[in-house]
Every structure is written in structure tokens, then in C-alpha cells.
Amino acid sequence: MSDLACVQAIVYGYVQGVFFRAFVSELAVELGLTGYVHNLPSGEAVEVNAEGERKQLEKLIGYLKIGPPGAKVEKVITNWSEYTGSYSGFRIRYYSI
């Protein structure tokens, strides 16, 4: 049986307008994770909610700390919780202001 988990990660820094969400979405799909990523209204952070195998989630967090070219990650805060299975696929969420 695999070790399934859920993680919420808030990534702070220069992470909006640098294709960070697309970077996260592509990685999450490659890692077999489900969930979503979206920009926070502050303009200074991106939120990631992902579920899957803990080992793959830890890999994702490692990539979040680096980010795509053009991004400048200052810090990543994570909050682990139990796997819920509530997501199907991985999505970029867009919000209108």
C-alpha cells in the first residue's frame, strides 16, 4: 500500500507572472499528483494544494523551492494533512477580481 498524503504549500517571492502555475501543473502531472495551483490576491504568493504519494509530494516541494526560470522563491510554507481523494487531475485555477 502506498503512503498517500495531502500537502498545501504557499510559495512566496517573485512567483507571479513568471509561468509558476504552469510549471507546477506540469510537474504535478508528471509526478502523478492531483490538486490545483492558483495565485493569491496579494500578488506575492502562489498556493498549491496537491495529493498523492508522499514521496512524489516531497519531490514537488523540492521543485517549488527552486521554481521556473525567472522566478525568485523566498520561502515555501507547507501544511501536511491526510489524503482525501477529492481531486481528479491537476488544475490551474483562475480567479477574476
CSV table of C-alpha atoms in Angstrom, one decimal:
chain,number,residue,atom,x,y,z
A,1,MET,CA,0.0,0.0,0.0
A,2,SER,CA,1.4,3.4,-0.9
A,3,ASP,CA,1.8,6.2,1.6
A,4,LEU,CA,-0.8,8.8,0.4
A,5,ALA,CA,-0.9,12.3,1.8
A,6,CYS,CA,-2.1,15.9,1.0
A,7,VAL,CA,0.0,19.0,1.2
A,8,GLN,CA,-0.8,22.7,1.0
A,9,ALA,CA,2.2,24.8,0.0
A,10,ILE,CA,2.3,28.6,0.0
A,11,VAL,CA,5.2,29.8,-2.2
A,12,TYR,CA,6.4,33.4,-1.5
A,13,GLY,CA,8.6,35.6,-3.6
A,14,TYR,CA,8.6,36.7,-7.2
A,15,VAL,CA,6.3,33.9,-8.3
A,16,GLN,CA,3.5,35.6,-10.3
A,17,GLY,CA,3.8,36.5,-14.0
A,18,VAL,CA,6.7,34.0,-14.5
A,19,PHE,CA,4.8,30.9,-15.5
A,20,PHE,CA,5.0,29.5,-12.0
A,21,ARG,CA,1.5,27.9,-12.1
A,22,ALA,CA,2.2,26.2,-15.4
A,23,PHE,CA,5.5,25.0,-14.1
A,24,VAL,CA,3.7,23.5,-11.0
A,25,SER,CA,0.9,22.0,-13.0
A,26,GLU,CA,3.3,20.3,-15.5
A,27,LEU,CA,5.4,18.9,-12.7
A,28,ALA,CA,2.4,17.7,-10.7
A,29,VAL,CA,1.0,15.8,-13.7
A,30,GLU,CA,4.5,14.2,-14.3
A,31,LEU,CA,4.6,13.1,-10.7
A,32,GLY,CA,1.1,11.6,-10.8
A,33,LEU,CA,-0.4,14.1,-8.3
A,34,THR,CA,-3.8,15.7,-8.2
A,35,GLY,CA,-5.0,19.1,-6.9
A,36,TYR,CA,-4.6,22.7,-8.0
A,37,VAL,CA,-2.5,25.8,-8.0
A,38,HIS,CA,-3.5,29.4,-8.0
A,39,ASN,CA,-2.2,32.9,-7.5
A,40,LEU,CA,-3.0,34.6,-4.2
A,41,PRO,CA,-4.6,38.0,-4.4
A,42,SER,CA,-1.6,39.7,-2.6
A,43,GLY,CA,0.4,39.3,-5.8
A,44,GLU,CA,3.3,37.9,-3.7
A,45,ALA,CA,2.5,34.2,-3.4
A,46,VAL,CA,1.1,31.1,-5.1
A,47,GLU,CA,-0.9,28.4,-3.3
A,48,VAL,CA,-0.5,24.7,-4.2
A,49,ASN,CA,-2.8,22.0,-2.9
A,50,ALA,CA,-1.7,18.5,-4.0
A,51,GLU,CA,-2.5,14.9,-3.1
A,52,GLY,CA,-0.7,11.7,-4.0
A,53,GLU,CA,2.2,9.6,-2.8
A,54,ARG,CA,4.2,11.3,-0.1
A,55,LYS,CA,7.5,10.6,-1.9
A,56,GLN,CA,6.2,12.4,-5.0
A,57,LEU,CA,4.8,15.3,-3.0
A,58,GLU,CA,8.2,15.8,-1.4
A,59,LYS,CA,9.7,15.9,-4.9
A,60,LEU,CA,7.2,18.6,-5.8
A,61,ILE,CA,8.1,20.7,-2.8
A,62,GLY,CA,11.8,20.4,-3.8
A,63,TYR,CA,10.9,21.9,-7.2
A,64,LEU,CA,8.7,24.6,-5.6
A,65,LYS,CA,11.8,25.8,-3.6
A,66,ILE,CA,13.6,26.4,-6.9
A,67,GLY,CA,10.8,27.5,-9.3
A,68,PRO,CA,11.0,28.0,-13.0
A,69,PRO,CA,13.5,30.3,-14.7
A,70,GLY,CA,12.6,33.9,-13.9
A,71,ALA,CA,11.0,33.2,-10.5
A,72,LYS,CA,12.7,34.1,-7.3
A,73,VAL,CA,11.4,31.9,-4.4
A,74,GLU,CA,11.9,33.4,-1.0
A,75,LYS,CA,10.2,30.8,1.1
A,76,VAL,CA,7.8,27.8,1.0
A,77,ILE,CA,5.5,27.1,3.9
A,78,THR,CA,3.9,23.6,3.9
A,79,ASN,CA,1.0,22.1,5.8
A,80,TRP,CA,0.6,18.3,5.6
A,81,SER,CA,-2.8,16.6,6.1
A,82,GLU,CA,-4.5,13.3,5.4
A,83,TYR,CA,-5.2,12.2,1.8
A,84,THR,CA,-8.9,12.8,0.9
A,85,GLY,CA,-9.0,11.7,-2.8
A,86,SER,CA,-11.2,14.8,-3.6
A,87,TYR,CA,-9.3,15.9,-6.7
A,88,SER,CA,-9.3,14.4,-10.2
A,89,GLY,CA,-6.4,15.6,-12.2
A,90,PHE,CA,-4.3,18.7,-11.5
A,91,ARG,CA,-5.6,22.1,-12.5
A,92,ILE,CA,-4.6,25.8,-12.7
A,93,ARG,CA,-7.3,27.8,-11.0
A,94,TYR,CA,-8.0,31.3,-12.3
A,95,TYR,CA,-9.9,33.9,-10.3
A,96,SER,CA,-11.4,37.1,-11.6
A,97,ILE,CA,-11.1,40.2,-9.3
